[in-house]
Short mmCIF file of C-alpha atoms in Angstrom, two decimals:
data_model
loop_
_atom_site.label_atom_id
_atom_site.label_comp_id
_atom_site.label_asym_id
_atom_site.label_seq_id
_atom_site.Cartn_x
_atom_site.Cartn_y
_atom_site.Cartn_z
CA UNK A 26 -0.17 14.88 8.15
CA UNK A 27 -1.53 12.74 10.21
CA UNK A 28 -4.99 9.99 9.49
CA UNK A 29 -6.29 6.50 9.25
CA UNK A 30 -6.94 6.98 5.36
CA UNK A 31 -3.83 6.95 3.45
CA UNK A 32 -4.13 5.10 0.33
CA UNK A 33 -1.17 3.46 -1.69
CA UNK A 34 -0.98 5.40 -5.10
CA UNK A 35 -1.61 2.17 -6.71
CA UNK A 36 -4.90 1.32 -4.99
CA UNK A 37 -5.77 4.49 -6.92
CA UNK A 38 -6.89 5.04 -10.53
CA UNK A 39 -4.98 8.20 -12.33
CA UNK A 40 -7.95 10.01 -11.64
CA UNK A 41 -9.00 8.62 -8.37
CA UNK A 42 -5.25 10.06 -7.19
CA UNK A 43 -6.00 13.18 -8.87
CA UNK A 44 -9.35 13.77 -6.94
CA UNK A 45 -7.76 12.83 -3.38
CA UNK A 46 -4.97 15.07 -4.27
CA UNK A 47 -6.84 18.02 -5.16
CA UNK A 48 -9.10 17.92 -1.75
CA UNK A 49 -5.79 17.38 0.18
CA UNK A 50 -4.57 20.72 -1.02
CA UNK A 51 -7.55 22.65 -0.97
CA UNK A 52 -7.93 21.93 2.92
CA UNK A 53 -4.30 22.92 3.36
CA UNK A 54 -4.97 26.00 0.83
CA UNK A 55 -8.02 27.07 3.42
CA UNK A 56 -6.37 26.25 6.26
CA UNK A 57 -3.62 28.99 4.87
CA UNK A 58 -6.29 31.41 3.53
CA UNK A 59 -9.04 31.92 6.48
CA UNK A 60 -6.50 31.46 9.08
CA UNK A 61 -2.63 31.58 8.01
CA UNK A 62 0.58 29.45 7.16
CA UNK A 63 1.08 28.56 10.44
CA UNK A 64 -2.59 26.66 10.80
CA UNK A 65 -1.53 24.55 7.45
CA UNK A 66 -0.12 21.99 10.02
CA UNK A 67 -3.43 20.90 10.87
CA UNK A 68 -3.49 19.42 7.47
CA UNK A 69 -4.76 15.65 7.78
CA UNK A 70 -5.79 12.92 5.80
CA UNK A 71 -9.40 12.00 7.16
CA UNK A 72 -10.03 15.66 7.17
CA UNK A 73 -10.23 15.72 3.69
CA UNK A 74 -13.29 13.52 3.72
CA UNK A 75 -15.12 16.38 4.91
CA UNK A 76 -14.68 17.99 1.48
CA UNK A 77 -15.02 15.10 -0.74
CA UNK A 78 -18.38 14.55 1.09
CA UNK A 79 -19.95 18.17 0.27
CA UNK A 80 -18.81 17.74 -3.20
CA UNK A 81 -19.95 14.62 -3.67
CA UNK A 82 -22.92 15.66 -2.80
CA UNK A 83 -23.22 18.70 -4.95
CA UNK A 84 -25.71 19.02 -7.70
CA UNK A 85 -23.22 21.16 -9.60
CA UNK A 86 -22.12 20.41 -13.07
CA UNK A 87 -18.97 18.24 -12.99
CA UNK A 88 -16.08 21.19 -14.07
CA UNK A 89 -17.51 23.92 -12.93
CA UNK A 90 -15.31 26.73 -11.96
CA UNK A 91 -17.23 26.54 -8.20
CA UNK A 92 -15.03 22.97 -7.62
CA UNK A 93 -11.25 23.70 -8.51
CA UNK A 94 -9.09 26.79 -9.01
CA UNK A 95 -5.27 26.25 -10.11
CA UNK A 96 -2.81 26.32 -6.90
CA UNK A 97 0.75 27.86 -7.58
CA UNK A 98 3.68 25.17 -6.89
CA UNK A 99 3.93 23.81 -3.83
CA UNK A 100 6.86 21.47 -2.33
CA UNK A 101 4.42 18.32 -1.19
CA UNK A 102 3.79 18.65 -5.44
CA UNK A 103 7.11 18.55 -6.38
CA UNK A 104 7.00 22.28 -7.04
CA UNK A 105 4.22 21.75 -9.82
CA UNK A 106 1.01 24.01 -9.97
CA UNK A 107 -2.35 21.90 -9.50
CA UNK A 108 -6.11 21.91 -9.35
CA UNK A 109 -7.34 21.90 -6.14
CA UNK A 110 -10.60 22.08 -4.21
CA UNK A 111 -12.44 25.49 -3.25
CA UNK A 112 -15.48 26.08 -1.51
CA UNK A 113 -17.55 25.77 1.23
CA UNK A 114 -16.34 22.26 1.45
CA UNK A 115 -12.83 22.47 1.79
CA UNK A 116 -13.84 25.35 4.27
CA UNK A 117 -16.04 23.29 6.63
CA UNK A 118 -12.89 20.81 6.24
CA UNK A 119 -10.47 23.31 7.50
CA UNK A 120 -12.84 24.61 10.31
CA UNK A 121 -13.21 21.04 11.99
CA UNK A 122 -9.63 19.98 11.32
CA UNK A 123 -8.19 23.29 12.70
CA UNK A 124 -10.95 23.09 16.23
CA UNK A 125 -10.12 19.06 16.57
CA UNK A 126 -6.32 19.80 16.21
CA UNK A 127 -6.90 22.88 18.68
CA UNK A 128 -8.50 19.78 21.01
CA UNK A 129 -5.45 17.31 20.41
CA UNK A 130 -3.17 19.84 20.61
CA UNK A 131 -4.22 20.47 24.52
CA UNK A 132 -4.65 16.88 25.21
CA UNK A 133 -1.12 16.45 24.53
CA UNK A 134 -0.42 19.87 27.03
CA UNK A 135 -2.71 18.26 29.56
CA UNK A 136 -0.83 14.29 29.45
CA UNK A 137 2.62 16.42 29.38
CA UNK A 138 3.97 14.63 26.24
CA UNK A 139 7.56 15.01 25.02
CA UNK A 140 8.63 19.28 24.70
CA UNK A 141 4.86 20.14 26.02
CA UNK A 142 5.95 18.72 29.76
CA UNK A 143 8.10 22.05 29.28
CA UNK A 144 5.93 25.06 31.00
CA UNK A 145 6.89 27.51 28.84
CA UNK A 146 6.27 25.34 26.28
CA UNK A 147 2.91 24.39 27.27
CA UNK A 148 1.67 27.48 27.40
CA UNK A 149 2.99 28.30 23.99
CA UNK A 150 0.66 25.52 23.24
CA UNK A 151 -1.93 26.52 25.08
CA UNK A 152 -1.87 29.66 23.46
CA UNK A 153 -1.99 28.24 19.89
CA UNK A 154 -5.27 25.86 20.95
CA UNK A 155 -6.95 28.98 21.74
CA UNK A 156 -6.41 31.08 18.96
CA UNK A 157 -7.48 27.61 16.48
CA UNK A 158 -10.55 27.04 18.15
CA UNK A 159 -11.62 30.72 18.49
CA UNK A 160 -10.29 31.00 14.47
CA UNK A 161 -12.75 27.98 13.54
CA UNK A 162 -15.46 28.55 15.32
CA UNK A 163 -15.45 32.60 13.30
CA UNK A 164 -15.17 30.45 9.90
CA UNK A 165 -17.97 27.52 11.07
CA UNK A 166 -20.61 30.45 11.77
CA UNK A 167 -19.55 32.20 8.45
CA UNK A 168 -20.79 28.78 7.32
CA UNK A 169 -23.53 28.26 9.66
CA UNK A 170 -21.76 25.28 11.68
CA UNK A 171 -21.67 25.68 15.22
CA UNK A 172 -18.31 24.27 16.31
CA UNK A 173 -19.50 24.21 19.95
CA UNK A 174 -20.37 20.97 19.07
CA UNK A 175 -17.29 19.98 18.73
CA UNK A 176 -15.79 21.51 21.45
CA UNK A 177 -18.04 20.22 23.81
CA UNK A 178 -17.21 16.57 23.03
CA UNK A 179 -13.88 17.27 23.42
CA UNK A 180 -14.20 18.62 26.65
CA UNK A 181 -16.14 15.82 27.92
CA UNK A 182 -13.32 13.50 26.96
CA UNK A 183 -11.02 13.91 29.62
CA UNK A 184 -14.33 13.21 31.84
CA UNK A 185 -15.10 10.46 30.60
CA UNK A 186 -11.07 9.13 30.42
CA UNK A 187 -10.98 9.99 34.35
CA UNK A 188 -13.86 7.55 34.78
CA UNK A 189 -12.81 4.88 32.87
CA UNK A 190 -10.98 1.26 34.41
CA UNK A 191 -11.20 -2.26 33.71
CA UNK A 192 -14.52 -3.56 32.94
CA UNK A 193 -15.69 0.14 31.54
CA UNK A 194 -16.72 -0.97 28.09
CA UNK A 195 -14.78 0.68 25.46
CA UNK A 196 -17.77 2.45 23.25
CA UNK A 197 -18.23 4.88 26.79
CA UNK A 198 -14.58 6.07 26.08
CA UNK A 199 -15.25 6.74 22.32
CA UNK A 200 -17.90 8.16 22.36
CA UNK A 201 -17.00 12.12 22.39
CA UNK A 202 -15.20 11.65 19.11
CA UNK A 203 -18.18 9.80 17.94
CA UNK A 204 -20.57 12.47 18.82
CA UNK A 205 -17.58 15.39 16.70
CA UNK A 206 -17.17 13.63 13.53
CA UNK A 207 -20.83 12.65 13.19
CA UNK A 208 -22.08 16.45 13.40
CA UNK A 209 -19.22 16.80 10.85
CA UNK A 210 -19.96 14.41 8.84
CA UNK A 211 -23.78 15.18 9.19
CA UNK A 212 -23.87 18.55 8.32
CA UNK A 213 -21.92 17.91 4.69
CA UNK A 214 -25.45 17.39 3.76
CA UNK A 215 -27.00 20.72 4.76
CA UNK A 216 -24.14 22.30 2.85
CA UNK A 217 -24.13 20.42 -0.41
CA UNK A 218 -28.58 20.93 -0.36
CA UNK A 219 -29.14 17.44 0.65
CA UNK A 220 -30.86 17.41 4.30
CA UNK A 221 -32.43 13.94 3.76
CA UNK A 222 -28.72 12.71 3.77
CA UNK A 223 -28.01 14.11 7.32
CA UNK A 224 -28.79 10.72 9.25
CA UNK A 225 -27.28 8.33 7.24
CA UNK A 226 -24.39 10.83 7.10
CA UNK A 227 -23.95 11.49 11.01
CA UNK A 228 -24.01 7.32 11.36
CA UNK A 229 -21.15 6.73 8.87
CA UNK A 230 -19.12 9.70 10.80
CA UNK A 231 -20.69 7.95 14.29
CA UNK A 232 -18.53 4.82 13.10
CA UNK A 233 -16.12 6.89 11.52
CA UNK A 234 -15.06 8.47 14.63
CA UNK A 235 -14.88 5.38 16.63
CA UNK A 236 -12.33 4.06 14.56
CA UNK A 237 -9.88 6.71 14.53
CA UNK A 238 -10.55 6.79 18.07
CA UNK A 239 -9.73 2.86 18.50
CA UNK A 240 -7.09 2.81 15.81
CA UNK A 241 -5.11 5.17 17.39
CA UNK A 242 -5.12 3.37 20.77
CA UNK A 243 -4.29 0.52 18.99
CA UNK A 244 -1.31 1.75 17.22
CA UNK A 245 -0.50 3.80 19.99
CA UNK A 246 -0.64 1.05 22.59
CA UNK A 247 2.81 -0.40 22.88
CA UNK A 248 4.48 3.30 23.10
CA UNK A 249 1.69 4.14 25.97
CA UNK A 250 2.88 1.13 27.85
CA UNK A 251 6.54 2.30 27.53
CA UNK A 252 5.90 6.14 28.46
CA UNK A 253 2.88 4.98 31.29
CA UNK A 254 0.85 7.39 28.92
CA UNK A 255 -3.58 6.84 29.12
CA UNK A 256 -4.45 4.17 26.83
CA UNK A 257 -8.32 3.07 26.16
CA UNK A 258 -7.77 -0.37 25.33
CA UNK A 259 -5.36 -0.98 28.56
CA UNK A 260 -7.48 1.44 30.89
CA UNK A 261 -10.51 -0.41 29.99
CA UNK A 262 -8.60 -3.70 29.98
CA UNK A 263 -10.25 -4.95 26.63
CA UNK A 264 -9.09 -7.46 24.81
CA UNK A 265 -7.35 -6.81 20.97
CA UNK A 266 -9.87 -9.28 19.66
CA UNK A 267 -12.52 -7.12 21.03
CA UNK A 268 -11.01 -3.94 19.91
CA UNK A 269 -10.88 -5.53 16.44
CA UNK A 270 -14.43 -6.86 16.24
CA UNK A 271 -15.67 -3.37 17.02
CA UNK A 272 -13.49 -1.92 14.14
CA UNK A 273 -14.84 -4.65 12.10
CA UNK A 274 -18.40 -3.87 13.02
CA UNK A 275 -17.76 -0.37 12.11
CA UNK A 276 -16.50 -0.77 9.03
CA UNK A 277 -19.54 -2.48 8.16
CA UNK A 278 -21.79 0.25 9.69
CA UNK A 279 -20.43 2.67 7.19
CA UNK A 280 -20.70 0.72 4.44
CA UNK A 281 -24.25 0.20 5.11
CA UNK A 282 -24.93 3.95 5.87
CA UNK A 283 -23.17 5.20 2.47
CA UNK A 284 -26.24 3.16 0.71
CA UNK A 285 -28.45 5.48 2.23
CA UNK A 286 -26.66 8.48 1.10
CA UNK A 287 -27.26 10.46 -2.57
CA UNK A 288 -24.56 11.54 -4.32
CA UNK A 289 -25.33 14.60 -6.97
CA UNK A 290 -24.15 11.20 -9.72
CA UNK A 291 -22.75 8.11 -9.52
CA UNK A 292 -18.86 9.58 -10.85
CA UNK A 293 -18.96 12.09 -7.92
CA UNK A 294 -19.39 9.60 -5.60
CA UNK A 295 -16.83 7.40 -6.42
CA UNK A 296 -13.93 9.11 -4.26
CA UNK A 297 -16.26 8.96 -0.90
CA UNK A 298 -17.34 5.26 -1.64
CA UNK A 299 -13.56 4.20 -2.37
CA UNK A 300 -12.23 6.28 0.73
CA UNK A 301 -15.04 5.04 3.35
CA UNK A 302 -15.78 1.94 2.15
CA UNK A 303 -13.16 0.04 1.02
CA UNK A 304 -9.57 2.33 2.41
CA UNK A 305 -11.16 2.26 5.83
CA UNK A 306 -10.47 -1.57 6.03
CA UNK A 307 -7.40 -1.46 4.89
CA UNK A 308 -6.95 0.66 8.01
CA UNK A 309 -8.12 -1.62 10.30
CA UNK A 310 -6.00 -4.37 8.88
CA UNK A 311 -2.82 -2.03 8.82
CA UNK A 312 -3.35 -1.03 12.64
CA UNK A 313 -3.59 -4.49 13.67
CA UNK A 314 -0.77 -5.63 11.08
CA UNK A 315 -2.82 -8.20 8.97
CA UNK A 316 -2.52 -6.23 5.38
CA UNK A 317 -0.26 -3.54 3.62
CA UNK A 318 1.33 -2.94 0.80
CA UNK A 319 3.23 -5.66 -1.01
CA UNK A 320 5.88 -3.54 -2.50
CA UNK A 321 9.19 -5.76 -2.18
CA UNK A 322 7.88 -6.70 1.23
CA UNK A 323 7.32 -3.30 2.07
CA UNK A 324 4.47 -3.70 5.20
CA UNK A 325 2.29 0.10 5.86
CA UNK A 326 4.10 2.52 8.09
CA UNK A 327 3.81 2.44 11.37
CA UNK A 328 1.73 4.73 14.08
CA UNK A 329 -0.71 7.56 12.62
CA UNK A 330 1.37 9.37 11.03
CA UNK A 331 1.76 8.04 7.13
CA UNK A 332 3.87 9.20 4.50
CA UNK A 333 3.27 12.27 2.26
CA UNK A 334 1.38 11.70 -0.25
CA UNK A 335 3.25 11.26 -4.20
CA UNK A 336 1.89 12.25 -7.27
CA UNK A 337 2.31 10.61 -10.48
CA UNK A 338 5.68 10.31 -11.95
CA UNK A 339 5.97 13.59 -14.02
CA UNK A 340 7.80 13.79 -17.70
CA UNK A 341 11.79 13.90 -16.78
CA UNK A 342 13.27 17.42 -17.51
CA UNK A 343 15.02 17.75 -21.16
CA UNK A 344 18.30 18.23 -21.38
CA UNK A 345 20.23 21.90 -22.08
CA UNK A 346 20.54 23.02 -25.57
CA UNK A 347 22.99 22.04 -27.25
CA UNK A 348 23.93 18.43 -26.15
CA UNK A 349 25.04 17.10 -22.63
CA UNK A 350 24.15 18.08 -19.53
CA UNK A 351 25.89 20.98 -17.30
CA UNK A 352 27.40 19.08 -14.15
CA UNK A 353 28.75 21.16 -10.90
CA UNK A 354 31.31 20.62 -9.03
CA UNK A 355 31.36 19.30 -5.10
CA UNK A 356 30.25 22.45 -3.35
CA UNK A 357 27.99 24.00 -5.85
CA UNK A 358 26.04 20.83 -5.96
CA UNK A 359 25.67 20.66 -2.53
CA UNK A 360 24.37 24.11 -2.69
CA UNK A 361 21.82 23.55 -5.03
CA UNK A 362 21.16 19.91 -2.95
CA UNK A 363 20.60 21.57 0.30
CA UNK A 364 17.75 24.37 -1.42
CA UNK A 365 15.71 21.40 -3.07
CA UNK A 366 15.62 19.41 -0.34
CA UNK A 367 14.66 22.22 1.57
CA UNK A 368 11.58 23.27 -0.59
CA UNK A 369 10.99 18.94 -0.15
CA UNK A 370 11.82 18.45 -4.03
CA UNK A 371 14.41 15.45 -3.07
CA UNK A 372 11.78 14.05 -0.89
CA UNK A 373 8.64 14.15 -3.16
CA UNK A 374 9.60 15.59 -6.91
CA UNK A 375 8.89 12.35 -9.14
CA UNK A 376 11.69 12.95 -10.43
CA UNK A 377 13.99 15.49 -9.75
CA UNK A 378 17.33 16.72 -11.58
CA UNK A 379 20.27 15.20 -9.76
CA UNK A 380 21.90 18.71 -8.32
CA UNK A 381 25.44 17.49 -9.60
CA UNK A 382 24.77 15.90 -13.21
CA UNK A 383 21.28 17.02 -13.70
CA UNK A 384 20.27 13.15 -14.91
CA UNK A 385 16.72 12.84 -13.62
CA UNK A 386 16.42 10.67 -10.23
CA UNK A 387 13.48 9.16 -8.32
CA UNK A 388 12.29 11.18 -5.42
CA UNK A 389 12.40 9.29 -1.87
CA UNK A 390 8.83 9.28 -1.18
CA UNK A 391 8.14 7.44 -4.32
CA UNK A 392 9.72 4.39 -3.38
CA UNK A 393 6.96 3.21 -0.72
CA UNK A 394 4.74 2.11 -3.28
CA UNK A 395 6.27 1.39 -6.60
CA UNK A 396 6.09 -1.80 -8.26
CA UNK A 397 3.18 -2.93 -5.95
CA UNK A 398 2.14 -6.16 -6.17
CA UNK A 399 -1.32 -6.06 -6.05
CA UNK A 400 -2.31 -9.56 -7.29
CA UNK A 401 -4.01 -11.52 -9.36
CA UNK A 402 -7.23 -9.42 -10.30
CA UNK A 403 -9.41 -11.04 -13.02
CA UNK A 404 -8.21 -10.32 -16.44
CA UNK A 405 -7.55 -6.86 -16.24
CA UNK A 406 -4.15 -6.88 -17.00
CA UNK A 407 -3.12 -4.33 -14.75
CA UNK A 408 -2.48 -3.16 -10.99
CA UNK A 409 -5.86 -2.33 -9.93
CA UNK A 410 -8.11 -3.33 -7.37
CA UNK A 411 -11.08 -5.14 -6.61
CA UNK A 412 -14.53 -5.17 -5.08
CA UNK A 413 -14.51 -6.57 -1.53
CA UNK A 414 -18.36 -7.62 -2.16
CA UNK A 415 -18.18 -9.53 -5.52
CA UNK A 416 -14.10 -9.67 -6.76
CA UNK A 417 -14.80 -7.64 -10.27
CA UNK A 418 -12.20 -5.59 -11.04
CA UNK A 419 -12.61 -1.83 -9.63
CA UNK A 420 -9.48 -0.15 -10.56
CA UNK A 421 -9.86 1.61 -7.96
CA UNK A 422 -13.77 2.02 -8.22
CA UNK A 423 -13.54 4.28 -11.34
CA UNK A 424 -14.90 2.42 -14.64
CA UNK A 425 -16.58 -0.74 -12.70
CA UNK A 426 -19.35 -1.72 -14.90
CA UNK A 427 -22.45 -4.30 -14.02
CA UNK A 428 -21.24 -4.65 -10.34
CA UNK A 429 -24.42 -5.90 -8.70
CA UNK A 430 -23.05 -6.46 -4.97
CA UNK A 431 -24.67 -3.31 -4.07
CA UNK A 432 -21.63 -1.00 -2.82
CA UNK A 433 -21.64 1.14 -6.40
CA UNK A 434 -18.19 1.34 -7.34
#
């Protein structure tokens, strides 16, 4: 799962976590549903936006059975059953996630990286990008999106790459991914009944694009210099303070468009105002190492690809009838061990029954954020966050009452 969005649990209200959780699994659920398990990899973080946007947007009554369905158990949930997002949203989320991966999936064919500087393969590979982009373009016209759009700009990225040397400024290299996410972003309107929302939309996925597109290079730039692998910042020869004033700028730029937007009500959009206004930030100051997560000096992982994400600690299991607990010997615990890791329980269950003693234990992925040390917020009293514009206390822009700095949380 890769992204620049990946909030810390604790930056999150209860319900906040819920939301992002549920449009997380719906994209994977219609990844898996209009075009099979094997496109679920194309799962992302920032894809998710996608749907949060549409639904945001929505004039449906909050609960309808049109937003959520119940998901069986699934491994990333610690083999619990959830609501997750349906709809056209998480659709047109799974359709541009599925042709951009199609698109990174034969940039990484074409620069020969790691097993894909194999021929046979690359054109496994090349095989696989096909079949994605012809699959999401079928689903984009079921929805009325021409994905064209987005293949285009792709295309014209290794173009405009080949072109590119010192003194090239670095928007001209950005641009193509610019042009993608703000059609993406842009036509979240048209699908949620809100045309007069396409502009501001397309600018906040203009900016949006640019910084995954510098944030990558960024966090991709010492490996690049080790392999000899393309690199925007180095081709270009700009400067890390530059690179950082431009993420800066953007930042701003979608903050600024999201004012322009309407949401169907203030509550729906609280998830798209947290996510793109105040998460995208804390993405800029992760790629450029000047914030994270202050969890026993824990700092944000490193390159694009974050950790998966962990619910809420769930009640521990109750022990057997009758008093005690049933413990297993050596190899019958490493049995039952090897299946639960295997269906990711001992990576993401919160908690999980130890396989030899069955005493309930804290699953590995939990650990990056607990006890996070978020601060001294105001006198809320608890681990919550707060408004960049005026300091009031957000928790995680879900209750914030008389905020008057203008960014609505």
């Amino acid at each position: 799962m890769f992204g620049i969005i990946r909030p810390c649990r604790h930056r999150l209200s209860e319900r906040m976590r819920t939301e992002w959780m549920a449009h997380l699994c719906g994209l994977c659920l219609a990844l898996r549903g209009d075009h099979g398990q094997f496109a679920r990899i194309a799962t992302n973080y920032d894809g998710l936006v996608i749907s949060v946007l549409v639904e945001a947007q929505s004039t449906r009554t909050e609960g309808s059975d049109a937003w959520r369905r119940t998901a069986g158990p699934c491994p990333l949930r610690g083999m619990r059953s959830a609501s997750v997002a349906q709809g056209e949203g998480a659709r047109l989320a799974a359709t541009v996630s599925l042709v951009l991966a199609s698109a990174k999936m034969r940039d990484h064919v074409a620069d020969g990286d790691g097993l894909l500087a194999r021929r046979p393969v690359a054109a496994a590979a090349r095989g696989i990008a096909a079949r994605w982009e012809g699959a999401g373009a079928r689903t984009g016209a079921e929805l009325g999106f021409d994905t064209a759009v987005l293949v285009d700009a792709v295309e014209r990225q290794a173009g405009v790459e080949a072109l590119a040397g010192p003194g090239t400024p670095l928007l001209e290299v950005t641009e193509p991914t610019e042009t993608a996410t703000a059609m993406a972003f842009g036509y979240t309107a048209v699908l949620a009944g809100r045309p007069g929302n396409r502009p501001a939309l397309e600018e906040a996925g203009r900016l949006f694009g640019r910084l995954a597109h510098l944030l990558d290079a960024v966090e991709d730039l010492e490996e690049d210099a080790r392999t000899g692998s393309w690199n925007p910042i180095a081709a270009t020869g700009t400067g890390l303070d530059e690179a950082r004033r431009l993420c800066d700028d953007a930042v701003r730029g979608v903050r600024l468009a999201l004012r322009d937007v309407e949401f169907g009500s203030k509550s729906q959009g609280r998830l798209a105002h947290l996510l793109l206004a105040h998460e995208l930030e804390r993405s800029v100051d992760r790629a450029f190492a000047t914030g994270g997560c202050a969890t026993h000096g824990h700092t944000a992982p490193e390159g694009a690809f974050g950790p998966p994400p962990v619910m809420p600690p769930a009640a521990p299991p109750e022990p057997p009838r009758g008093g005690g607990r049933r413990r297993r010997g050596l190899i019958a615990g490493c049995a039952v061990w090897t299946g639960m890791f295997c269906t990711g329980q001992i990576c993401c269950k919160d908690p999980y029954a130890d396989p030899w003693t069955g005493q309930p234990r804290e699953g590995w992925c939990a650990k990056c954020c607990d006890n996070c040390d978020c601060g001294d917020c105001g006198d809320c009293g608890s681990c919550c966050d707060c408004c960049d514009c005026c300091g009031k206390c957000c928790d995680g822009c879900d209750g914030c009452d008389g905020c008057d700095c203008g960014c609505d949380c």
